[in-house]
Coordinates of C-alpha atoms in Angstrom, one line a residue:
X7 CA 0.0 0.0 0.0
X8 CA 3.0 2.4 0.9
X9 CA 4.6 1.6 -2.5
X10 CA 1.4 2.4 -4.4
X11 CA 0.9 5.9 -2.4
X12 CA 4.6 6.8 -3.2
X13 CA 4.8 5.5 -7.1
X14 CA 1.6 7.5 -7.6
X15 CA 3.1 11.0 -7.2
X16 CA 5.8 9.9 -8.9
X17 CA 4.5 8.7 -12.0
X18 CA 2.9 12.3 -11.8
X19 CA 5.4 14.3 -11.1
X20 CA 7.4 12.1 -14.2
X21 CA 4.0 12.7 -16.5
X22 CA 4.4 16.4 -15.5
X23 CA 8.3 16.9 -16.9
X24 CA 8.0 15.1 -19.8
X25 CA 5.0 16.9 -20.8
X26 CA 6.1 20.4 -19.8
X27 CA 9.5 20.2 -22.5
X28 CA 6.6 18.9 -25.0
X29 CA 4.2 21.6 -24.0
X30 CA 7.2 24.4 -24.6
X31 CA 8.3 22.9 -27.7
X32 CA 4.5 23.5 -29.4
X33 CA 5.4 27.2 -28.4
X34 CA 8.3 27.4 -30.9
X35 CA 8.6 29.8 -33.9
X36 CA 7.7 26.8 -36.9
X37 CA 9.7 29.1 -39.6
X38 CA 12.7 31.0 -39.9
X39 CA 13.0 34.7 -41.5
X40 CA 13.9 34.3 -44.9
X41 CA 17.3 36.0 -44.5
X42 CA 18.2 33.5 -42.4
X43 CA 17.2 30.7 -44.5
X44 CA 19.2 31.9 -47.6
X45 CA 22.4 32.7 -45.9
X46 CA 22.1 29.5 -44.1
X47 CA 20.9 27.5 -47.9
X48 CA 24.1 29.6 -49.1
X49 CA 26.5 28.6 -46.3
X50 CA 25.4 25.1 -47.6
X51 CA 25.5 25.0 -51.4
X52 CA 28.9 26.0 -50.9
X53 CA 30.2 23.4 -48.9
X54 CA 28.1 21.4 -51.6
X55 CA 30.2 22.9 -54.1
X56 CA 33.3 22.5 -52.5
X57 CA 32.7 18.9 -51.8
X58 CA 32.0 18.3 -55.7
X59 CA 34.5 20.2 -56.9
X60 CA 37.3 17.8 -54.3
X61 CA 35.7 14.5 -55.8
X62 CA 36.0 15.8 -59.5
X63 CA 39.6 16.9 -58.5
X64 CA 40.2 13.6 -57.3
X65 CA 38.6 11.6 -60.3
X66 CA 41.0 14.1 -63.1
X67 CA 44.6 15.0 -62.4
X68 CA 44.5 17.3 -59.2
X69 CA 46.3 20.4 -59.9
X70 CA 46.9 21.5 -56.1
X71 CA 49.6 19.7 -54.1
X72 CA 47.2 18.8 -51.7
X73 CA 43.5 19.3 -52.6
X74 CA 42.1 18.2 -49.5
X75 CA 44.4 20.5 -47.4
X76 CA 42.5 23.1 -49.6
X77 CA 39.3 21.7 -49.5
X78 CA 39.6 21.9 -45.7
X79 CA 40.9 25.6 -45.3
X80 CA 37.8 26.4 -47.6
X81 CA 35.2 24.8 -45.9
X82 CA 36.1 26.3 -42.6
X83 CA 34.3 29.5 -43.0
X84 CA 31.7 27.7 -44.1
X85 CA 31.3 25.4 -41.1
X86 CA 31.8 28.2 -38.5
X87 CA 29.1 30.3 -40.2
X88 CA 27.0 27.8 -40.1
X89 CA 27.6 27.5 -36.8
X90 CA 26.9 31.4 -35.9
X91 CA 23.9 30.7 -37.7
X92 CA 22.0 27.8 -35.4
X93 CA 18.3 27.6 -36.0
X94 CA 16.5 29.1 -32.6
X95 CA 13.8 26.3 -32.2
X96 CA 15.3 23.5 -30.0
X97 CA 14.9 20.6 -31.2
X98 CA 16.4 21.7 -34.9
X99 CA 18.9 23.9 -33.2
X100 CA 20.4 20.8 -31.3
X101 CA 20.0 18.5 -34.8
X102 CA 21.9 21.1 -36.6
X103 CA 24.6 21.3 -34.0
X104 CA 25.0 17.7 -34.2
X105 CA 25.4 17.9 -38.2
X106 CA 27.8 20.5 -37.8
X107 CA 29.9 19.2 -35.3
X108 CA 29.8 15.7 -37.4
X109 CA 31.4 18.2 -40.5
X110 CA 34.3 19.7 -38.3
X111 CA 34.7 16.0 -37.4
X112 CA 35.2 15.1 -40.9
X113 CA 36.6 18.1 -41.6
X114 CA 39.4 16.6 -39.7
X115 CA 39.5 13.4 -41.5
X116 CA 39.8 15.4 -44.7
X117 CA 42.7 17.5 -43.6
X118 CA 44.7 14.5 -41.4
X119 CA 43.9 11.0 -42.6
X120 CA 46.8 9.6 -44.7
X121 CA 44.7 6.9 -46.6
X122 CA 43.0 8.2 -49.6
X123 CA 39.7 6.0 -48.8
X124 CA 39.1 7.5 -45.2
X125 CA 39.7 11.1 -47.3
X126 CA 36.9 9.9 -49.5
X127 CA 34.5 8.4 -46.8
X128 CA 35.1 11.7 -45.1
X129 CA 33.5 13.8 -48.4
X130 CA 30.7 11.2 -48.0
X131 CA 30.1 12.3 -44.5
X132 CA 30.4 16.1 -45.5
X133 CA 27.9 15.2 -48.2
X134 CA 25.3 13.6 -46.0
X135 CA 25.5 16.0 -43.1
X136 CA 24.9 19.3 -45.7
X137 CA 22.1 17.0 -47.5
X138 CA 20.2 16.3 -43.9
X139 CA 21.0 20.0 -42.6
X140 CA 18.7 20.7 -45.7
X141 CA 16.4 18.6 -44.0
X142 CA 16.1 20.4 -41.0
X143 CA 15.8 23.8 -42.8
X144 CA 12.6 22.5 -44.3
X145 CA 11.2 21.4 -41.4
X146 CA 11.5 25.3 -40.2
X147 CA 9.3 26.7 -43.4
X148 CA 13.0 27.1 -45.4
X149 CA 11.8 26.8 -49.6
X150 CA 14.1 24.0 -51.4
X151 CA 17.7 24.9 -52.8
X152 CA 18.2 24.3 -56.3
X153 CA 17.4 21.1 -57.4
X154 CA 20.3 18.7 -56.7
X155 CA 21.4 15.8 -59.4
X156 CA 20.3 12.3 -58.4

């Protein structure tokens, strides 16, 4: 009987904190302002670019001495803007903080790995990330980029 009278409270009080963060989330701006959007979308076609530009450097005779080392320096900008420029909801703030922190992460592979494959399987990664951080924009009201190849 003791058990019951205790767990009863409890399960409320556990009912009451899951629902509250719930509750708050509804309260969220659903959009973005449309500056925001495009020098986010922009921050992100470039590392797209970038990213393009390295495998077709990689698939014909690379000119640089080191295209990766280039590849990484570039996308740096990129990556902390992106950064600066965190969507305020929570939930897709903390998604895109996880997809850009997954970048820098490859970013390093990029710029240190001494095997060619983990260099490629790190431009998959940036590929990915930039392709689901799209994701997340249109779940905030953010209109498509260009249409990418399939």
């Amino acid at each position: 009987m003791m058990t019951a009278t205790l767990l009863s409270p409890l399960l409320l009080a556990l009912a009451a904190g899951i629902a509250a963060p719930a509750h708050a989330a509804g309260r969220e701006p659903a959009s973005l302002p449309p500056q925001t959007c495009q020098s986010i979308r922009h921050e992100l076609d470039a590392v797209a670019t970038h990213v393009s530009e390295a495998r077709a450097e990689r698939a014909g005779a690379a000119t640089a001495p080191d295209p990766y080392l280039t590849l990484a320096r570039a996308l740096e900008s990129h990556l902390d803007a992106l950064h600066a420029n965190l969507p305020a909801p929570a939930t897709q703030r903390a998604q895109a903080s996880v997809l850009v922190s997954d970048m820098r992460d490859a970013l390093v592979l990029v710029r240190g790995a001494t095997r060619p494959d983990a260099r490629q399987l790190a431009l998959q990664r940036l590929d990915a990330d930039q392709r689901l951080y799209n994701r997340v924009l249109e779940t905030l009201g953010c209109s498509a980029s260009r249409p990418t190849a399939l």
